[in-house]
Amino acid sequence: AQSVTQPDIHITVSEGASLELRCNYSYGATPYLFWYVQSPGQGLQLLLKYFSGDTLVQGIKGFEAEFKRSQSSFNLRKPSVHWSDAAEYFCAVVPMEYGNKLVFGAGTILRVKS
Amino acid sequence: NAGVTQTPKFRVLKTGQSMTLLCAQDMNHEYMYWYRQDPGMGLRLIHYSVGEGTTAKGEVPDGYNVSRLKKQNFLLGLESAAPSQTSVYFCASRRTGDDGYTFGSGTRLTVV
């Protein structure tokens, strides 16, 4: 089935450590790719997006993501995590087959240890 | 501030009651969406609209109806609420040709 997969439900990292959140998609053509963050009780904030071109995308708050076509992946990274990064992160795609709709992964909850 | 406004922010319903959630945007966006968010399931699309007077079903439309009588408003209705509809509901909008989605702050609905 066509889908967006975030294999890690929860991730815990120490403050100052590096972070990588995984995202894979299964659509025929490369979709538009997004990462959103949601702090507790809040709405969704766009971190970054990829449509085409350079496969390494820079976003807000020091985040970046790398698109790898061969792996159908769009993993989110941050070199040094801050306590304020604790939140839920969603990978989302706009499939070329359904150009009107944003499809979300299940989310990854990030906990930061001090 | 320009953006997407959802009302109400919180609501508790009894099983079988009806209610309407309002989404309003002042950005002249053509597309509008209703999602529901449940733990461990991300956001799932309920219904969407590609323009005034048009609506279409998303991934989980059962138990919901929508209307887009005015371009700026997208209403989500629950005719007979069920506990399974306890969720956080998000509205989003975007302009034709633009891939930036603007989200509202959500409505937390509890059906008891």
mmCIF file of C-alpha atoms in Angstrom:
data_model
loop_
_atom_site.group_PDB
_atom_site.id
_atom_site.type_symbol
_atom_site.label_atom_id
_atom_site.label_comp_id
_atom_site.label_asym_id
_atom_site.label_seq_id
_atom_site.Cartn_x
_atom_site.Cartn_y
_atom_site.Cartn_z
ATOM 1 C CA ALA A 1 0.000 0.000 0.000
ATOM 2 C CA GLN A 2 1.121 3.533 -0.647
ATOM 3 C CA SER A 3 2.194 5.171 2.578
ATOM 4 C CA VAL A 4 4.561 7.254 4.643
ATOM 5 C CA THR A 5 6.492 5.351 7.307
ATOM 6 C CA GLN A 6 8.198 6.733 10.367
ATOM 7 C CA PRO A 7 9.620 3.584 11.978
ATOM 8 C CA ASP A 8 10.481 5.146 15.326
ATOM 9 C CA ILE A 9 7.526 5.980 17.567
ATOM 10 C CA HIS A 10 9.726 7.403 20.326
ATOM 11 C CA ILE A 11 13.336 8.563 20.351
ATOM 12 C CA THR A 12 15.286 9.809 23.357
ATOM 13 C CA VAL A 13 18.540 11.720 22.941
ATOM 14 C CA SER A 14 20.758 13.631 25.312
ATOM 15 C CA GLU A 15 20.955 17.370 25.011
ATOM 16 C CA GLY A 16 23.851 18.254 22.721
ATOM 17 C CA ALA A 17 23.782 14.906 20.936
ATOM 18 C CA SER A 18 23.025 14.507 17.257
ATOM 19 C CA LEU A 19 19.617 13.465 15.988
ATOM 20 C CA GLU A 20 18.303 11.583 12.993
ATOM 21 C CA LEU A 21 14.614 10.882 12.456
ATOM 22 C CA ARG A 22 13.753 8.433 9.737
ATOM 23 C CA CYS A 23 11.084 8.695 7.055
ATOM 24 C CA ASN A 24 10.367 6.395 4.132
ATOM 25 C CA TYR A 25 7.650 6.639 1.533
ATOM 26 C CA SER A 26 6.193 4.180 -0.945
ATOM 27 C CA TYR A 27 4.839 5.998 -3.964
ATOM 28 C CA GLY A 28 5.591 5.439 -7.615
ATOM 29 C CA ALA A 29 6.924 8.875 -8.415
ATOM 30 C CA THR A 30 8.965 11.012 -6.064
ATOM 31 C CA PRO A 31 6.485 13.071 -4.068
ATOM 32 C CA TYR A 32 6.927 16.490 -2.556
ATOM 33 C CA LEU A 33 8.409 15.943 0.906
ATOM 34 C CA PHE A 34 7.913 17.823 4.154
ATOM 35 C CA TRP A 35 8.843 17.719 7.826
ATOM 36 C CA TYR A 36 6.587 19.315 10.432
ATOM 37 C CA VAL A 37 7.037 19.751 14.172
ATOM 38 C CA GLN A 38 4.314 19.898 16.781
ATOM 39 C CA SER A 39 4.963 21.024 20.331
ATOM 40 C CA PRO A 40 2.554 19.725 22.998
ATOM 41 C CA GLY A 41 -0.893 21.277 22.612
ATOM 42 C CA GLN A 42 0.164 23.292 19.597
ATOM 43 C CA GLY A 43 -0.435 23.278 15.874
ATOM 44 C CA LEU A 44 1.999 22.173 13.174
ATOM 45 C CA GLN A 45 5.022 24.173 12.120
ATOM 46 C CA LEU A 46 6.827 23.523 8.846
ATOM 47 C CA LEU A 47 10.522 22.741 9.354
ATOM 48 C CA LEU A 48 11.532 22.210 5.735
ATOM 49 C CA LYS A 49 10.387 20.883 2.387
ATOM 50 C CA TYR A 50 11.840 19.302 -0.734
ATOM 51 C CA PHE A 51 10.457 19.528 -4.239
ATOM 52 C CA SER A 52 13.481 19.068 -6.479
ATOM 53 C CA GLY A 53 17.127 20.013 -6.891
ATOM 54 C CA ASP A 54 19.742 19.773 -4.164
ATOM 55 C CA THR A 55 18.966 16.687 -2.123
ATOM 56 C CA LEU A 56 20.183 18.248 1.137
ATOM 57 C CA VAL A 57 17.617 20.722 2.389
ATOM 58 C CA GLN A 58 18.148 23.260 5.144
ATOM 59 C CA GLY A 59 15.282 24.226 7.393
ATOM 60 C CA ILE A 60 14.494 26.314 10.414
ATOM 61 C CA LYS A 61 15.815 25.768 13.934
ATOM 62 C CA GLY A 62 19.044 24.183 12.641
ATOM 63 C CA PHE A 63 17.357 21.164 11.048
ATOM 64 C CA GLU A 64 18.260 19.632 7.716
ATOM 65 C CA ALA A 65 16.970 16.692 5.722
ATOM 66 C CA GLU A 66 18.436 14.565 2.968
ATOM 67 C CA PHE A 67 16.429 13.067 0.150
ATOM 68 C CA LYS A 68 17.701 9.710 -1.088
ATOM 69 C CA ARG A 69 15.815 8.511 -4.129
ATOM 70 C CA SER A 70 17.370 5.019 -4.085
ATOM 71 C CA GLN A 71 16.098 4.470 -0.544
ATOM 72 C CA SER A 72 12.821 6.386 -0.882
ATOM 73 C CA SER A 73 13.851 8.205 2.263
ATOM 74 C CA PHE A 74 13.812 11.746 3.602
ATOM 75 C CA ASN A 75 15.528 11.651 6.988
ATOM 76 C CA LEU A 76 15.626 14.646 9.288
ATOM 77 C CA ARG A 77 18.847 15.546 11.106
ATOM 78 C CA LYS A 78 20.170 17.995 13.623
ATOM 79 C CA PRO A 79 23.805 18.039 14.753
ATOM 80 C CA SER A 80 23.164 19.166 18.330
ATOM 81 C CA VAL A 81 19.783 18.826 20.014
ATOM 82 C CA HIS A 82 18.445 21.410 22.469
ATOM 83 C CA TRP A 83 15.929 20.695 25.221
ATOM 84 C CA SER A 84 13.442 22.910 23.366
ATOM 85 C CA ASP A 85 13.475 20.452 20.442
ATOM 86 C CA ALA A 86 11.392 17.987 22.462
ATOM 87 C CA ALA A 87 8.214 17.623 20.393
ATOM 88 C CA GLU A 88 6.510 15.342 17.912
ATOM 89 C CA TYR A 89 7.841 15.305 14.378
ATOM 90 C CA PHE A 90 5.840 14.394 11.324
ATOM 91 C CA CYS A 91 7.059 13.479 7.887
ATOM 92 C CA ALA A 92 4.517 14.261 5.174
ATOM 93 C CA VAL A 93 4.312 13.924 1.405
ATOM 94 C CA VAL A 94 2.204 15.213 -1.451
ATOM 95 C CA PRO A 95 2.075 12.221 -3.776
ATOM 96 C CA MET A 96 2.204 12.965 -7.484
ATOM 97 C CA GLU A 97 -0.721 10.580 -7.907
ATOM 98 C CA TYR A 98 -2.868 12.695 -5.572
ATOM 99 C CA GLY A 99 -1.483 16.167 -6.019
ATOM 100 C CA ASN A 100 -4.083 17.853 -3.852
ATOM 101 C CA LYS A 101 -3.441 16.028 -0.608
ATOM 102 C CA LEU A 102 -0.814 16.041 2.119
ATOM 103 C CA VAL A 103 -0.292 12.544 3.550
ATOM 104 C CA PHE A 104 1.305 12.201 6.987
ATOM 105 C CA GLY A 105 3.403 9.600 8.700
ATOM 106 C CA ALA A 106 2.440 8.463 12.201
ATOM 107 C CA GLY A 107 4.938 10.750 13.874
ATOM 108 C CA THR A 108 8.020 10.378 16.072
ATOM 109 C CA ILE A 109 8.024 11.717 19.616
ATOM 110 C CA LEU A 110 11.400 13.169 20.563
ATOM 111 C CA ARG A 111 12.425 13.304 24.203
ATOM 112 C CA VAL A 112 15.551 15.194 25.216
ATOM 113 C CA LYS A 113 17.524 14.200 28.329
ATOM 114 C CA SER A 114 19.397 16.888 30.182
ATOM 115 C CA ASN B 1 -2.832 38.245 11.753
ATOM 116 C CA ALA B 2 -3.486 36.408 8.510
ATOM 117 C CA GLY B 3 -3.919 32.707 8.813
ATOM 118 C CA VAL B 4 -6.294 29.863 9.541
ATOM 119 C CA THR B 5 -8.669 30.204 12.474
ATOM 120 C CA GLN B 6 -10.536 27.275 13.978
ATOM 121 C CA THR B 7 -13.503 27.542 16.303
ATOM 122 C CA PRO B 8 -14.130 26.262 18.877
ATOM 123 C CA LYS B 9 -10.782 25.290 20.394
ATOM 124 C CA PHE B 10 -12.301 22.758 22.801
ATOM 125 C CA ARG B 11 -15.626 20.971 22.959
ATOM 126 C CA VAL B 12 -17.172 18.105 24.866
ATOM 127 C CA LEU B 13 -20.146 16.356 23.277
ATOM 128 C CA LYS B 14 -22.425 13.600 24.405
ATOM 129 C CA THR B 15 -22.861 10.586 22.148
ATOM 130 C CA GLY B 16 -25.484 11.323 19.532
ATOM 131 C CA GLN B 17 -25.188 15.099 19.686
ATOM 132 C CA SER B 18 -24.344 17.113 16.608
ATOM 133 C CA MET B 19 -21.955 19.980 16.118
ATOM 134 C CA THR B 20 -20.137 22.003 13.483
ATOM 135 C CA LEU B 21 -16.489 22.975 13.489
ATOM 136 C CA LEU B 22 -15.631 26.162 11.641
ATOM 137 C CA CYS B 23 -12.439 26.846 9.736
ATOM 138 C CA ALA B 24 -11.866 30.334 8.388
ATOM 139 C CA GLN B 25 -8.938 31.616 6.321
ATOM 140 C CA ASP B 26 -8.274 35.136 5.152
ATOM 141 C CA MET B 27 -5.540 34.367 2.611
ATOM 142 C CA ASN B 28 -7.850 33.789 -0.362
ATOM 143 C CA HIS B 29 -6.672 30.181 -0.592
ATOM 144 C CA GLU B 30 -8.527 27.885 -2.969
ATOM 145 C CA TYR B 31 -7.789 24.595 -1.198
ATOM 146 C CA MET B 32 -8.972 23.717 2.295
ATOM 147 C CA TYR B 33 -8.629 20.507 4.289
ATOM 148 C CA TRP B 34 -9.883 18.861 7.459
ATOM 149 C CA TYR B 35 -7.636 16.382 9.261
ATOM 150 C CA ARG B 36 -8.006 14.449 12.478
ATOM 151 C CA GLN B 37 -5.045 13.599 14.676
ATOM 152 C CA ASP B 38 -4.986 10.517 16.862
ATOM 153 C CA PRO B 39 -2.067 9.167 18.910
ATOM 154 C CA GLY B 40 0.228 6.948 16.878
ATOM 155 C CA MET B 41 -1.655 7.595 13.650
ATOM 156 C CA GLY B 42 -0.455 10.991 12.554
ATOM 157 C CA LEU B 43 -2.935 13.228 10.767
ATOM 158 C CA ARG B 44 -5.522 11.626 8.524
ATOM 159 C CA LEU B 45 -7.483 13.497 5.894
ATOM 160 C CA ILE B 46 -11.243 13.590 6.462
ATOM 161 C CA HIS B 47 -12.508 15.815 3.641
ATOM 162 C CA TYR B 48 -11.084 18.511 1.463
ATOM 163 C CA SER B 49 -12.193 21.207 -0.951
ATOM 164 C CA VAL B 50 -10.524 22.505 -4.100
ATOM 165 C CA GLY B 51 -12.727 25.566 -4.326
ATOM 166 C CA GLU B 52 -15.923 27.258 -3.297
ATOM 167 C CA GLY B 53 -18.899 24.945 -3.651
ATOM 168 C CA THR B 54 -16.809 21.775 -4.053
ATOM 169 C CA THR B 55 -15.901 19.070 -1.558
ATOM 170 C CA ALA B 56 -14.333 15.626 -1.746
ATOM 171 C CA LYS B 57 -13.753 12.686 0.560
ATOM 172 C CA GLY B 58 -10.414 11.976 2.114
ATOM 173 C CA GLU B 59 -9.089 8.912 3.870
ATOM 174 C CA VAL B 60 -11.551 8.772 6.799
ATOM 175 C CA PRO B 61 -14.795 10.548 5.770
ATOM 176 C CA ASP B 62 -17.384 8.338 7.491
ATOM 177 C CA GLY B 63 -19.459 10.127 10.120
ATOM 178 C CA TYR B 64 -18.542 13.590 8.867
ATOM 179 C CA ASN B 65 -19.991 16.056 6.400
ATOM 180 C CA VAL B 66 -18.510 19.278 5.073
ATOM 181 C CA SER B 67 -19.575 22.387 3.256
ATOM 182 C CA ARG B 68 -17.726 25.177 1.455
ATOM 183 C CA LEU B 69 -20.403 27.765 0.710
ATOM 184 C CA LYS B 70 -17.918 30.631 0.928
ATOM 185 C CA LYS B 71 -14.323 30.505 -0.231
ATOM 186 C CA GLN B 72 -12.975 31.570 3.127
ATOM 187 C CA ASN B 73 -14.913 29.057 5.251
ATOM 188 C CA PHE B 74 -14.830 25.286 5.450
ATOM 189 C CA LEU B 75 -17.268 23.661 7.874
ATOM 190 C CA LEU B 76 -16.956 20.175 9.324
ATOM 191 C CA GLY B 77 -20.129 18.644 10.710
ATOM 192 C CA LEU B 78 -20.773 15.694 12.950
ATOM 193 C CA GLU B 79 -24.419 14.700 12.698
ATOM 194 C CA SER B 80 -24.411 12.103 15.472
ATOM 195 C CA ALA B 81 -21.205 12.142 17.451
ATOM 196 C CA ALA B 82 -19.589 8.866 18.552
ATOM 197 C CA PRO B 83 -16.784 8.261 21.064
ATOM 198 C CA SER B 84 -14.588 7.149 18.141
ATOM 199 C CA GLN B 85 -14.686 10.745 16.934
ATOM 200 C CA THR B 86 -12.830 11.933 20.006
ATOM 201 C CA SER B 87 -9.771 13.520 18.434
ATOM 202 C CA VAL B 88 -7.931 16.719 17.669
ATOM 203 C CA TYR B 89 -9.135 18.259 14.429
ATOM 204 C CA PHE B 90 -6.916 20.424 12.250
ATOM 205 C CA CYS B 91 -7.881 22.589 9.343
ATOM 206 C CA ALA B 92 -5.397 23.609 6.644
ATOM 207 C CA SER B 93 -5.441 25.714 3.516
ATOM 208 C CA ARG B 94 -3.207 26.440 0.557
ATOM 209 C CA ARG B 95 -3.169 28.462 -2.657
ATOM 210 C CA THR B 96 -3.387 26.844 -6.065
ATOM 211 C CA GLY B 97 0.120 26.140 -7.355
ATOM 212 C CA ASP B 98 1.659 26.720 -3.949
ATOM 213 C CA ASP B 99 2.767 23.742 -1.897
ATOM 214 C CA GLY B 100 2.831 25.575 1.403
ATOM 215 C CA TYR B 101 0.055 24.409 3.711
ATOM 216 C CA THR B 102 -1.097 26.713 6.500
ATOM 217 C CA PHE B 103 -2.545 24.935 9.526
ATOM 218 C CA GLY B 104 -4.934 26.127 12.187
ATOM 219 C CA SER B 105 -4.223 25.593 15.871
ATOM 220 C CA GLY B 106 -6.650 22.705 16.217
ATOM 221 C CA THR B 107 -9.932 21.809 17.916
ATOM 222 C CA ARG B 108 -9.860 19.249 20.700
ATOM 223 C CA LEU B 109 -13.148 17.316 20.663
ATOM 224 C CA THR B 110 -14.162 14.796 23.288
ATOM 225 C CA VAL B 111 -17.263 12.647 22.831
ATOM 226 C CA VAL B 112 -18.501 10.989 26.002
#
